[in-house]
Short mmCIF file of C-alpha atoms in Angstrom, two decimals:
data_model
loop_
_atom_site.label_atom_id
_atom_site.label_comp_id
_atom_site.label_asym_id
_atom_site.label_seq_id
_atom_site.Cartn_x
_atom_site.Cartn_y
_atom_site.Cartn_z
CA MET A 1 -0.13 0.02 -0.30
CA PRO A 2 1.34 3.60 -0.93
CA THR A 3 2.52 5.86 2.11
CA PHE A 4 0.86 9.79 2.11
CA TYR A 5 3.00 12.35 3.39
CA GLU A 6 1.27 16.05 3.88
CA LEU A 7 2.84 19.59 5.05
CA CYS A 8 0.49 20.62 6.72
CA GLN A 9 -0.41 23.96 8.89
CA SER A 10 -2.51 24.23 12.34
CA GLY A 11 -2.46 27.22 14.51
CA GLY A 12 0.66 28.62 13.27
CA GLN A 13 2.57 25.97 13.42
CA PHE A 14 3.79 23.58 10.70
CA PHE A 15 4.13 20.04 10.26
CA ILE A 16 4.60 16.91 8.17
CA ARG A 17 1.81 13.87 8.49
CA ARG A 18 2.94 10.68 7.45
CA THR A 19 -0.11 8.05 6.59
CA ARG A 20 0.59 4.51 5.92
CA ARG A 21 -1.77 1.06 5.65
CA VAL A 22 -1.10 -1.98 8.25
CA ARG A 23 -3.39 -4.49 7.88
CA GLN A 24 -6.21 -2.22 6.49
CA LYS A 25 -6.06 0.45 8.92
CA ALA A 26 -4.62 3.93 8.24
CA VAL A 27 -1.94 4.47 10.85
CA ILE A 28 -0.56 8.19 10.85
CA HIS A 29 2.50 9.64 12.67
CA GLU A 30 3.08 13.61 12.65
CA SER A 31 6.85 15.22 13.10
CA LEU A 32 6.85 17.79 16.02
CA ARG A 33 5.38 21.00 15.40
CA THR A 34 7.59 23.79 14.25
CA THR A 35 8.29 26.88 12.25
CA TYR A 36 7.74 27.19 8.19
CA ALA A 37 10.96 27.53 7.56
CA SER A 38 11.98 24.22 9.27
CA ALA A 39 9.01 22.28 8.12
CA LEU A 40 9.73 23.43 4.68
CA ALA A 41 13.38 22.57 4.82
CA THR A 42 12.32 19.01 6.00
CA TRP A 43 9.71 18.80 3.59
CA THR A 44 12.32 19.37 0.57
CA ASP A 45 14.83 16.43 1.78
CA LEU A 46 11.30 14.44 1.81
CA LEU A 47 10.75 15.20 -1.27
CA ASN A 48 14.52 14.84 -2.35
CA GLY A 49 14.82 11.44 -0.73
CA ALA A 50 17.31 13.17 1.81
CA ALA A 51 15.17 13.41 4.95
CA HIS A 52 16.18 11.44 8.15
#
């Protein structure tokens, strides 16, 4: 099953959400809330395959 990533904003904070399927259930993990600049840097690394 595919894994989905989203760059999200809530209350002025930004985070990345990962959604994947495990045994027909959605399993969601979210990064820590941070500034736009920091979240965007992580998002860019994720898109480039360099995220840790």
